[in-house]
Amino acid sequence: MNMIRCILSGLVMSGLMVAAKDVPVMGWSSWNTYRVNISDSLIMGQADAMVRHGLDSVGYRFINIDDGYFGGRDTATGELLIHPTRFPGGLKPVVDHIHSLGLRAGIYSDAGVSTCGFNWDNDTIARNVGLYGHEIQDCRMFFGDLGFDFIKVDYCGGTARQNKDHLSFDPEERYRIIREAMDATGRGGLLLNVCRWDYPGTWVDEVADSWRMSTDINCSWRSIENIIRQNLYLSAYAERGHNDMDMLEVGRTLTDEEDRTHFGMWCIMSSPLLIGCDMTQLRPETLRLLKNTELIALNQDPLGLQAYVASHDGETYVLVKDVDELYGASRAVALYNPSDSPDTVTLRFSDIDLDGKVRMRDLFEHKDLGSFEDEFSVEVPAHGVRIYRAVGDIRKERSVYEAETAYMTAYQELYNPVAVGTAAYMPDSLCSGGVKAANLGYRPDNDIVWRHVRSEYGGGYELQFAVMSDGDREMYVSVNGGPGTLVKVPDSGSGLSTVSVDADLLPGDNAVRLYNDGAVMPEVDKMELVKK
Ligand code: GAL
């Protein structure tokens, strides 16, 4: 076995720290209920309702105008025009009204030439109103003249499949240009939401504050379940921003159970929370749910983490994340049952690295349930979730690091990973948790990194990797940016094999990276840490 020397520069160290950007945005957005049929009085009425219901006092601050306000573009000056009948006085009085209530204002545009409303909602007036070619001019208007604080930038005008003009652009380039135009206004703290309908790639973290990771939500359980499923393995990309699961359908036509699951999962997965229903017509149950401060606290937790899947048995999942304190004994846990029948979900405390007596508090019921040892079981209804704070006597060192909780530098979902040679999380029933990381290697950034491998005291460990290898393959293991140790992985046939490397870990956070710059790597199921 090889001994890996840990070389840790200050730079690597700072790269390992969890540095949350702002907490997820909370507010309201017009699209889910009104699509393009919006107006000045409607938007101001929603802002009033937000304050009247005290939603601002629990954190909802943004009133976001989505598609539908456009009135074309002046062909001579290039100036963006506002819809003459929906907003006869323009947008300024609306923004001023929102600000006068102590709220913040959000606007919408497109990275291409025309918006989605023009292409899909027959909003014919909205031709040529996208940011393409007008980045500086429009950003000056939105953030300088009008005083907006947030922008969602859509992509119908940027991809030929979505627009009538058959235009296609490079998303990374488009969003970088838009961010620069926002910065050029000189206003700090402006928030950018990238709406590219799939996780766009790790570049987005430098550009945006949040990014959609799915196609549009609709008011059906199928849609909610689909978005949660797509976000289950994206926790590694949420560290410094937010995977946006889309505007809430809470308070519309889902069942109460589904509404709770929808809201609870958006909270623990640290998605932006943008109410999407008519706030002038809220049912008491909806208001109670939207104002559940114990769930909101998970969402707005300053650590900024997204819960990851700690175990997956049958059709149910246990998700967990640290809150308040990294590696503390208090953790937020969701027991999630997406299936169509009730199921008993068992939380094994060893899966969430807690030991001794574990106190459980139900965050929907606001109720302490008592102390438990080893495990806790509860029946979770169909389409249901139960969310708890679990406080153990002891926080143990994590020993199992699944590949599906790791960061892959080249990871993206916009293009077929096989076609463009980037890694992907793939289902595989032979793997623990039912998922593996595949299509790794061949270039330096097509790696897999566990960025927070925690060792309480540091020292010698055996790192065991469960891998699958179709033929003889090789990978390198690097700890904390140190030199790579070559690991040869013989053909594992149709199953898994285990290869190990000895390493010295530092006390605190460590990064373990697997890579092969020139050849295909084995597929990776998980890493296990054994203290020597
Ligand atoms: C979609 C976007 C929706 C909404 C709509 C407006 O592309 O995902 O959230 O903004 O466009 O036309």
Coordinates of C-alpha atoms and ligand atoms in Angstrom, one line a residue:
M1 CA 0.0 0.0 0.0
N2 CA 1.1 3.5 -0.7
M3 CA 1.4 6.2 1.8
I4 CA 0.0 9.5 0.5
R5 CA 1.8 12.5 1.9
C6 CA -0.6 15.3 2.7
I7 CA 0.6 18.6 1.3
L8 CA -1.8 21.3 2.2
S9 CA -1.4 24.9 1.0
G10 CA -3.4 27.8 2.5
L11 CA -5.1 28.0 -0.8
V12 CA -6.3 24.4 -0.8
M13 CA -7.4 24.9 2.8
S14 CA -9.5 27.9 1.9
G15 CA -11.0 26.0 -1.0
L16 CA -12.2 23.4 1.5
M17 CA -14.2 25.7 3.6
V18 CA -17.9 25.8 3.2
A19 CA -18.5 29.4 2.1
A20 CA -22.2 30.0 1.7
K21 CA -23.3 32.8 -0.6
D22 CA -26.5 34.4 0.5
V23 CA -29.2 32.1 1.9
P24 CA -31.8 31.0 -0.7
V25 CA -34.2 33.7 -1.9
M26 CA -37.7 33.8 -0.4
G27 CA -40.6 35.6 -1.9
W28 CA -43.3 35.3 -4.5
S29 CA -43.3 35.1 -8.3
S30 CA -46.1 35.7 -10.7
W31 CA -45.7 32.8 -13.2
N32 CA -47.3 29.7 -11.7
T33 CA -50.7 31.3 -11.3
Y34 CA -50.8 34.1 -13.9
R35 CA -48.4 33.2 -16.7
V36 CA -48.2 36.3 -18.9
N37 CA -51.6 37.7 -17.7
I38 CA -50.1 40.1 -15.1
S39 CA -50.6 43.8 -14.4
D40 CA -49.4 46.6 -12.2
S41 CA -52.3 46.3 -9.8
L42 CA -52.0 42.6 -9.6
I43 CA -48.4 42.7 -8.7
M44 CA -48.9 45.5 -6.1
G45 CA -51.9 43.6 -4.7
Q46 CA -49.7 40.5 -4.1
A47 CA -47.0 42.6 -2.4
D48 CA -49.7 44.1 -0.1
A49 CA -51.0 40.6 0.7
M50 CA -47.5 39.3 1.5
V51 CA -47.1 42.0 4.1
R52 CA -50.7 41.7 5.4
H53 CA -50.2 38.0 6.1
G54 CA -46.9 38.7 7.8
L55 CA -45.1 36.5 5.3
D56 CA -42.3 39.1 5.2
S57 CA -41.7 38.7 8.9
V58 CA -40.7 35.0 8.4
G59 CA -38.4 35.8 5.6
Y60 CA -40.4 36.2 2.3
R61 CA -39.0 39.4 0.8
F62 CA -39.0 39.3 -3.0
I63 CA -41.8 40.1 -5.3
N64 CA -40.7 38.8 -8.7
I65 CA -42.3 39.9 -11.9
D66 CA -41.9 36.9 -14.4
D67 CA -42.7 36.9 -18.1
G68 CA -45.6 39.1 -19.5
Y69 CA -44.5 42.7 -18.8
F70 CA -42.7 43.2 -22.1
G71 CA -44.0 45.7 -24.7
G72 CA -41.5 45.2 -27.5
R73 CA -38.3 47.2 -28.2
D74 CA -37.9 50.6 -29.8
T75 CA -36.3 49.9 -33.1
A76 CA -34.5 53.3 -33.2
T77 CA -33.1 53.5 -29.7
G78 CA -33.1 49.8 -28.7
E79 CA -34.9 50.8 -25.6
L80 CA -37.0 48.0 -23.9
L81 CA -40.7 48.9 -23.9
I82 CA -43.2 47.9 -21.2
H83 CA -46.6 46.5 -21.9
P84 CA -48.9 49.4 -22.6
T85 CA -52.1 47.9 -21.1
R86 CA -50.8 45.6 -18.4
F87 CA -48.4 48.2 -17.0
P88 CA -49.7 51.6 -18.4
G89 CA -47.6 53.6 -15.9
G90 CA -44.4 51.4 -16.6
L91 CA -42.6 49.4 -14.0
K92 CA -41.2 52.2 -11.8
P93 CA -44.3 52.8 -9.7
V94 CA -44.6 49.0 -9.1
V95 CA -41.0 48.7 -8.0
D96 CA -41.3 51.8 -5.8
H97 CA -44.5 50.3 -4.2
I98 CA -42.7 47.0 -3.5
H99 CA -39.7 48.9 -2.0
S100 CA -42.0 51.1 0.1
L101 CA -43.3 48.0 1.8
G102 CA -39.7 47.0 2.8
L103 CA -39.7 44.3 0.2
R104 CA -37.3 43.7 -2.7
A105 CA -38.2 43.5 -6.4
G106 CA -37.3 40.9 -9.0
I107 CA -37.6 41.0 -12.8
Y108 CA -37.3 38.5 -15.7
S109 CA -35.6 38.4 -19.0
D110 CA -34.0 36.0 -21.5
A111 CA -30.4 35.3 -22.5
G112 CA -31.4 35.2 -26.2
V113 CA -33.4 37.4 -28.5
S114 CA -37.0 36.6 -27.6
T115 CA -38.6 35.3 -24.4
C116 CA -40.4 32.1 -23.6
G117 CA -43.8 34.0 -23.5
F118 CA -43.2 35.1 -27.1
N119 CA -42.3 31.6 -28.2
W120 CA -44.7 29.5 -26.1
D121 CA -47.5 31.8 -24.8
N122 CA -48.2 33.6 -28.0
D123 CA -47.2 36.9 -26.4
T124 CA -46.5 38.4 -29.8
I125 CA -45.6 41.8 -28.4
A126 CA -42.6 40.3 -26.7
R127 CA -40.5 40.0 -29.9
N128 CA -36.8 40.9 -29.6
V129 CA -37.0 41.8 -25.9
G130 CA -34.3 39.4 -24.7
L131 CA -31.0 40.6 -23.4
Y132 CA -29.0 39.5 -26.4
G133 CA -27.1 42.5 -27.8
H134 CA -28.8 44.8 -25.2
E135 CA -27.1 43.5 -22.0
I136 CA -25.6 46.8 -20.9
Q137 CA -28.7 48.9 -21.9
D138 CA -31.2 46.6 -20.3
C139 CA -29.2 46.0 -17.1
R140 CA -28.8 49.8 -16.7
M141 CA -32.6 50.1 -17.0
F142 CA -33.5 47.2 -14.7
F143 CA -31.0 47.9 -11.9
G144 CA -30.1 51.6 -12.4
D145 CA -33.3 53.4 -13.5
L146 CA -35.9 51.0 -12.1
G147 CA -34.1 49.7 -9.0
F148 CA -34.7 46.0 -9.3
D149 CA -32.7 43.7 -7.0
F150 CA -33.0 40.3 -8.7
I151 CA -33.3 38.9 -12.2
K152 CA -34.2 35.5 -13.5
V153 CA -32.7 35.0 -17.0
D154 CA -34.5 32.4 -19.1
Y155 CA -33.1 30.6 -22.1
C156 CA -35.9 30.1 -24.7
G157 CA -34.2 32.7 -26.9
G158 CA -30.9 30.9 -26.6
T159 CA -31.6 27.4 -27.7
A160 CA -32.9 26.6 -31.2
R161 CA -35.3 23.9 -30.0
Q162 CA -37.2 26.5 -28.0
N163 CA -37.4 29.6 -30.2
K164 CA -39.1 30.5 -33.5
D165 CA -35.9 32.2 -34.7
H166 CA -33.9 29.0 -34.6
L167 CA -31.0 30.7 -32.7
S168 CA -28.6 28.9 -30.5
F169 CA -25.9 30.3 -28.2
D170 CA -23.4 29.0 -25.7
P171 CA -25.0 29.3 -22.3
E172 CA -21.9 29.8 -20.3
E173 CA -20.8 32.7 -22.5
R174 CA -24.3 34.2 -22.5
Y175 CA -24.6 34.1 -18.7
R176 CA -21.1 35.4 -18.1
I177 CA -21.8 38.4 -20.4
I178 CA -25.0 39.1 -18.5
R179 CA -23.3 38.9 -15.1
E180 CA -20.7 41.3 -16.3
A181 CA -23.4 43.7 -17.5
M182 CA -25.0 43.5 -14.1
D183 CA -21.7 44.2 -12.3
A184 CA -21.1 47.1 -14.7
T185 CA -24.1 48.9 -13.2
G186 CA -22.0 49.4 -10.1
R187 CA -24.8 48.1 -7.8
G188 CA -23.6 45.4 -5.4
G189 CA -25.7 42.6 -4.2
L190 CA -27.7 42.0 -7.3
L191 CA -29.0 38.5 -7.6
L192 CA -28.9 36.4 -10.8
N193 CA -31.0 33.3 -11.3
V194 CA -30.0 31.1 -14.3
C195 CA -33.0 29.4 -15.8
R196 CA -31.5 26.7 -18.1
W197 CA -33.9 23.9 -17.0
D198 CA -31.1 21.4 -16.0
Y199 CA -28.0 21.7 -13.9
P200 CA -25.9 23.7 -16.3
G201 CA -22.4 22.9 -15.1
T202 CA -20.0 24.0 -12.4
W203 CA -19.2 27.3 -14.2
V204 CA -22.6 28.5 -13.0
D205 CA -21.3 28.8 -9.5
E206 CA -19.1 31.7 -10.5
V207 CA -21.8 33.5 -12.3
A208 CA -25.1 33.1 -10.5
D209 CA -26.7 32.9 -7.1
S210 CA -29.2 30.2 -8.0
W211 CA -29.9 28.0 -11.0
R212 CA -32.8 26.0 -12.1
M213 CA -32.0 22.2 -12.2
S214 CA -35.2 21.0 -13.8
T215 CA -37.8 21.8 -16.4
D216 CA -40.9 23.8 -15.4
I217 CA -42.8 22.7 -12.4
N218 CA -46.5 22.1 -12.7
C219 CA -49.2 21.6 -10.1
S220 CA -49.1 17.8 -10.0
W221 CA -47.4 15.2 -7.8
R222 CA -45.6 13.8 -10.8
S223 CA -43.9 17.1 -11.3
I224 CA -42.9 17.6 -7.6
E225 CA -41.6 14.0 -7.4
N226 CA -39.7 14.4 -10.6
I227 CA -37.9 17.6 -9.5
I228 CA -37.0 16.1 -6.1
R229 CA -35.6 13.0 -7.8
Q230 CA -33.5 15.1 -10.1
N231 CA -32.1 17.1 -7.2
L232 CA -31.3 14.1 -4.9
Y233 CA -27.7 13.8 -6.1
L234 CA -26.9 17.5 -6.6
S235 CA -26.0 18.4 -3.0
A236 CA -22.3 18.8 -3.8
Y237 CA -23.1 21.7 -6.2
A238 CA -25.2 23.6 -3.7
E239 CA -22.4 24.6 -1.4
R240 CA -22.0 28.1 -2.6
G241 CA -25.3 28.7 -4.3
H242 CA -28.6 27.1 -4.6
N243 CA -30.2 24.5 -6.8
D244 CA -33.5 26.1 -7.7
M245 CA -36.3 23.6 -7.7
D246 CA -38.6 26.2 -9.2
M247 CA -41.5 28.3 -7.9
L248 CA -43.8 26.7 -5.3
E249 CA -47.1 25.1 -6.3
V250 CA -48.1 25.1 -2.6
G251 CA -51.6 26.3 -1.9
R252 CA -53.0 25.4 -5.3
T253 CA -54.4 22.0 -6.1
L254 CA -52.1 19.4 -4.6
T255 CA -53.4 17.5 -1.6
D256 CA -52.4 18.8 1.9
E257 CA -49.9 15.9 2.3
E258 CA -48.3 16.7 -1.1
D259 CA -48.2 20.4 -0.3
R260 CA -46.3 19.6 2.9
T261 CA -43.9 17.3 1.1
H262 CA -43.3 19.9 -1.6
F263 CA -42.6 22.6 0.9
G264 CA -40.6 20.5 3.3
M265 CA -38.3 19.1 0.6
W266 CA -37.7 22.5 -0.9
C267 CA -36.7 23.7 2.6
I268 CA -34.3 20.9 3.5
M269 CA -32.8 20.9 -0.1
S270 CA -32.2 24.6 0.3
S271 CA -34.0 25.6 -2.8
P272 CA -35.2 29.2 -3.3
L273 CA -38.7 29.5 -1.8
L274 CA -40.9 31.5 -4.2
I275 CA -44.6 31.3 -3.4
G276 CA -46.5 30.7 -6.7
C277 CA -50.1 30.9 -5.6
D278 CA -52.5 33.9 -5.2
M279 CA -51.5 35.4 -1.9
T280 CA -54.8 37.3 -1.6
Q281 CA -56.7 33.9 -1.4
L282 CA -54.6 31.9 1.1
R283 CA -56.2 29.1 3.0
P284 CA -55.2 29.0 6.7
E285 CA -53.5 25.6 6.2
T286 CA -51.4 27.0 3.4
L287 CA -50.4 30.1 5.4
R288 CA -49.5 27.9 8.4
L289 CA -47.3 25.7 6.1
L290 CA -45.6 28.7 4.4
K291 CA -44.9 30.2 7.8
N292 CA -43.5 27.1 9.4
T293 CA -40.4 28.8 10.9
E294 CA -38.8 25.5 11.9
L295 CA -38.7 24.3 8.3
I296 CA -37.7 27.8 7.0
A297 CA -34.8 27.7 9.4
L298 CA -33.4 24.6 7.6
N299 CA -33.7 26.5 4.3
Q300 CA -32.2 29.7 5.5
D301 CA -29.5 28.0 7.6
P302 CA -26.3 30.0 7.2
L303 CA -24.2 26.9 6.4
G304 CA -26.1 26.9 3.1
L305 CA -26.0 23.1 2.7
Q306 CA -28.4 20.9 0.7
A307 CA -29.4 17.7 2.3
Y308 CA -27.8 14.6 0.8
V309 CA -29.2 11.0 0.5
A310 CA -27.8 9.1 3.6
S311 CA -29.7 5.9 2.8
H312 CA -32.1 4.6 0.2
D313 CA -34.1 1.4 1.0
G314 CA -36.8 0.2 -1.3
E315 CA -38.6 3.3 -2.6
T316 CA -37.9 5.5 0.4
Y317 CA -35.0 7.8 1.2
V318 CA -33.4 9.3 4.2
L319 CA -31.8 12.7 3.6
V320 CA -29.6 14.6 6.0
K321 CA -27.7 17.8 6.4
D322 CA -25.9 19.8 9.1
V323 CA -27.6 22.8 10.5
D324 CA -26.2 25.6 12.8
E325 CA -22.8 24.0 13.1
L326 CA -20.7 21.9 10.8
Y327 CA -20.1 18.4 12.2
G328 CA -22.2 19.2 15.2
A329 CA -24.5 16.7 16.9
S330 CA -27.7 18.5 15.6
R331 CA -28.8 17.4 12.1
A332 CA -31.8 18.0 9.9
V333 CA -33.3 14.7 8.6
A334 CA -36.1 14.0 6.1
L335 CA -37.7 10.6 5.7
Y336 CA -39.2 10.7 2.3
N337 CA -41.7 8.3 0.7
P338 CA -42.4 9.2 -3.0
S339 CA -44.3 6.0 -3.6
D340 CA -48.1 5.6 -4.0
S341 CA -48.5 3.6 -0.8
P342 CA -47.7 4.3 2.9
D343 CA -44.4 2.8 4.0
T344 CA -42.5 2.4 7.2
V345 CA -39.2 4.3 7.0
T346 CA -36.4 3.4 9.4
L347 CA -33.8 5.9 10.2
R348 CA -30.6 4.1 11.4
F349 CA -28.7 6.7 13.4
S350 CA -25.4 5.1 12.2
D351 CA -26.4 6.2 8.6
I352 CA -26.5 9.9 9.8
D353 CA -23.4 9.6 12.0
L354 CA -25.1 10.1 15.3
D355 CA -24.6 7.9 18.3
G356 CA -25.8 7.5 21.9
K357 CA -29.3 8.7 22.7
V358 CA -30.8 10.7 19.8
R359 CA -33.5 13.3 20.6
M360 CA -36.0 13.7 17.8
R361 CA -38.1 16.8 17.1
D362 CA -40.9 16.8 14.5
L363 CA -40.7 20.0 12.5
F364 CA -44.2 19.8 11.0
E365 CA -45.8 19.1 14.3
H366 CA -43.4 21.3 16.3
K367 CA -43.2 18.5 18.8
D368 CA -40.4 16.8 20.7
L369 CA -40.8 13.1 20.3
G370 CA -38.3 11.9 23.0
S371 CA -35.0 10.1 22.8
F372 CA -34.2 7.0 20.8
E373 CA -31.3 4.6 20.4
D374 CA -29.9 2.9 17.3
E375 CA -32.9 3.7 15.1
F376 CA -36.2 5.5 14.7
S377 CA -39.1 4.2 12.6
V378 CA -42.2 5.9 11.4
E379 CA -45.0 5.3 8.9
V380 CA -44.8 7.9 6.2
P381 CA -47.9 8.2 4.0
A382 CA -47.8 7.9 0.2
H383 CA -46.2 11.1 -1.4
G384 CA -45.2 12.0 2.2
V385 CA -42.2 13.2 4.1
R386 CA -41.4 13.6 7.8
I387 CA -38.8 16.1 8.8
Y388 CA -36.9 16.2 12.1
R389 CA -34.1 17.7 14.0
A390 CA -32.1 14.9 15.4
V391 CA -29.7 15.7 18.2
G392 CA -27.4 12.9 19.3
D393 CA -25.1 12.5 22.3
I394 CA -22.3 12.0 19.9
R395 CA -21.5 13.0 16.4
K396 CA -19.4 10.3 14.9
E397 CA -16.9 10.6 12.1
R398 CA -18.5 9.7 8.8
S399 CA -17.1 6.5 7.4
V400 CA -19.1 6.0 4.2
Y401 CA -18.9 8.6 1.4
E402 CA -21.1 7.7 -1.5
A403 CA -20.0 8.7 -5.0
E404 CA -23.4 10.3 -5.5
T405 CA -22.6 12.9 -2.7
A406 CA -19.3 13.8 -4.3
Y407 CA -18.4 16.7 -6.6
M408 CA -17.5 16.1 -10.2
T409 CA -15.7 19.1 -11.7
A410 CA -17.0 18.6 -15.3
Y411 CA -20.5 17.6 -14.2
Q412 CA -23.3 19.1 -16.3
E413 CA -26.7 18.1 -17.5
L414 CA -27.2 20.2 -20.6
Y415 CA -25.6 17.7 -23.0
N416 CA -25.5 14.0 -23.3
P417 CA -22.6 13.1 -21.0
V418 CA -21.5 10.2 -23.2
A419 CA -21.4 12.4 -26.3
V420 CA -19.4 15.2 -24.6
G421 CA -17.3 13.0 -22.3
T422 CA -18.4 14.2 -18.9
A423 CA -19.2 12.1 -15.8
A424 CA -22.7 11.2 -14.6
Y425 CA -24.5 9.7 -11.6
M426 CA -26.2 6.5 -12.8
P427 CA -28.5 4.1 -11.2
D428 CA -27.0 0.7 -10.5
S429 CA -28.8 -1.8 -8.2
L430 CA -25.4 -3.4 -7.3
C431 CA -24.2 -0.2 -5.7
S432 CA -24.9 0.9 -2.2
G433 CA -27.6 3.6 -2.4
G434 CA -28.4 2.2 -5.9
V435 CA -26.3 4.8 -7.7
K436 CA -22.7 5.1 -9.0
A437 CA -20.5 7.7 -10.7
A438 CA -19.7 6.7 -14.2
N439 CA -18.0 8.0 -17.4
L440 CA -15.1 9.4 -15.4
G441 CA -11.6 10.1 -16.7
Y442 CA -9.9 11.1 -19.9
R443 CA -9.4 14.7 -18.9
P444 CA -8.2 16.5 -15.7
D445 CA -11.6 18.0 -14.8
N446 CA -13.6 14.8 -15.4
D447 CA -12.7 13.8 -11.9
I448 CA -14.6 13.0 -8.7
V449 CA -13.8 14.8 -5.4
W450 CA -15.1 14.3 -1.9
R451 CA -14.4 17.9 -0.8
H452 CA -15.3 17.5 2.9
V453 CA -13.7 14.3 4.3
R454 CA -13.8 14.9 8.0
S455 CA -11.2 13.6 10.4
E456 CA -11.6 14.7 14.0
Y457 CA -7.9 14.2 15.0
G458 CA -6.2 13.5 11.7
G459 CA -3.8 10.6 11.3
G460 CA -3.5 7.4 9.3
Y461 CA -6.6 5.9 7.4
E462 CA -7.2 3.2 4.9
L463 CA -9.3 4.7 2.1
Q464 CA -11.3 1.8 0.6
F465 CA -13.0 2.4 -2.8
A466 CA -15.8 0.2 -4.1
V467 CA -15.5 0.3 -7.8
M468 CA -16.6 -1.4 -11.0
S469 CA -14.2 -2.0 -13.8
D470 CA -15.0 -3.3 -17.2
G471 CA -11.4 -4.5 -18.1
D472 CA -8.2 -3.4 -16.4
R473 CA -8.4 0.3 -15.5
E474 CA -6.4 2.8 -13.6
M475 CA -7.1 5.8 -11.4
Y476 CA -5.1 8.2 -9.3
V477 CA -5.9 9.1 -5.7
S478 CA -4.9 12.5 -4.4
V479 CA -5.4 13.8 -0.9
N480 CA -5.6 17.6 -0.2
G481 CA -4.0 18.4 -3.6
G482 CA -1.0 16.2 -3.0
P483 CA 0.6 14.0 -5.7
G484 CA -1.6 11.2 -7.1
T485 CA -1.1 7.6 -6.1
L486 CA -1.7 5.2 -9.0
V487 CA -4.3 2.5 -8.2
K488 CA -4.7 -0.3 -10.7
V489 CA -8.2 -1.8 -10.8
P490 CA -8.4 -5.2 -12.4
D491 CA -11.5 -6.2 -14.3
S492 CA -14.3 -6.6 -11.7
G493 CA -16.5 -8.8 -13.9
S494 CA -20.2 -8.0 -13.5
G495 CA -19.7 -7.0 -9.8
L496 CA -17.9 -4.6 -7.5
S497 CA -14.4 -4.8 -6.3
T498 CA -12.5 -3.0 -3.5
V499 CA -9.2 -1.2 -3.8
S500 CA -7.5 0.7 -1.0
V501 CA -4.9 3.3 -0.4
D502 CA -3.4 4.4 2.9
A503 CA -3.5 8.1 3.6
D504 CA -2.7 10.6 6.3
L505 CA -5.6 12.9 6.9
L506 CA -5.4 16.3 8.5
P507 CA -7.5 17.2 11.5
G508 CA -10.7 18.8 10.1
D509 CA -11.6 18.9 6.4
N510 CA -9.8 17.0 3.8
A511 CA -10.3 16.6 0.0
V512 CA -10.0 13.2 -1.7
R513 CA -9.9 13.3 -5.4
L514 CA -9.9 10.4 -7.9
Y515 CA -8.8 11.1 -11.5
N516 CA -7.2 9.9 -14.6
D517 CA -6.2 12.6 -17.1
G518 CA -5.6 10.2 -20.0
A519 CA -7.8 7.2 -19.8
V520 CA -11.2 6.0 -18.7
M521 CA -11.5 5.4 -15.0
P522 CA -13.4 2.6 -13.1
E523 CA -16.9 3.5 -12.1
V524 CA -17.2 4.5 -8.5
D525 CA -19.8 3.3 -5.9
K526 CA -18.4 4.7 -2.7
M527 CA -15.4 5.4 -0.5
E528 CA -15.1 4.0 3.1
L529 CA -12.7 5.3 5.7
V530 CA -11.1 2.9 8.2
K531 CA -9.0 4.5 10.9
K532 CA -5.7 2.8 11.4
Ligands
GAL1 C1 -39.9 29.2 -18.7 C2 -39.4 29.2 -17.3 C3 -40.6 29.5 -16.4 C4 -41.3 30.8 -16.8 C5 -41.6 30.8 -18.3 C6 -42.0 32.2 -18.8 O1 -38.9 28.9 -19.6 O2 -38.8 28.0 -17.0 O3 -40.3 29.4 -15.1 O4 -40.4 31.8 -16.5 O5 -40.5 30.4 -19.1 O6 -42.3 32.2 -20.1

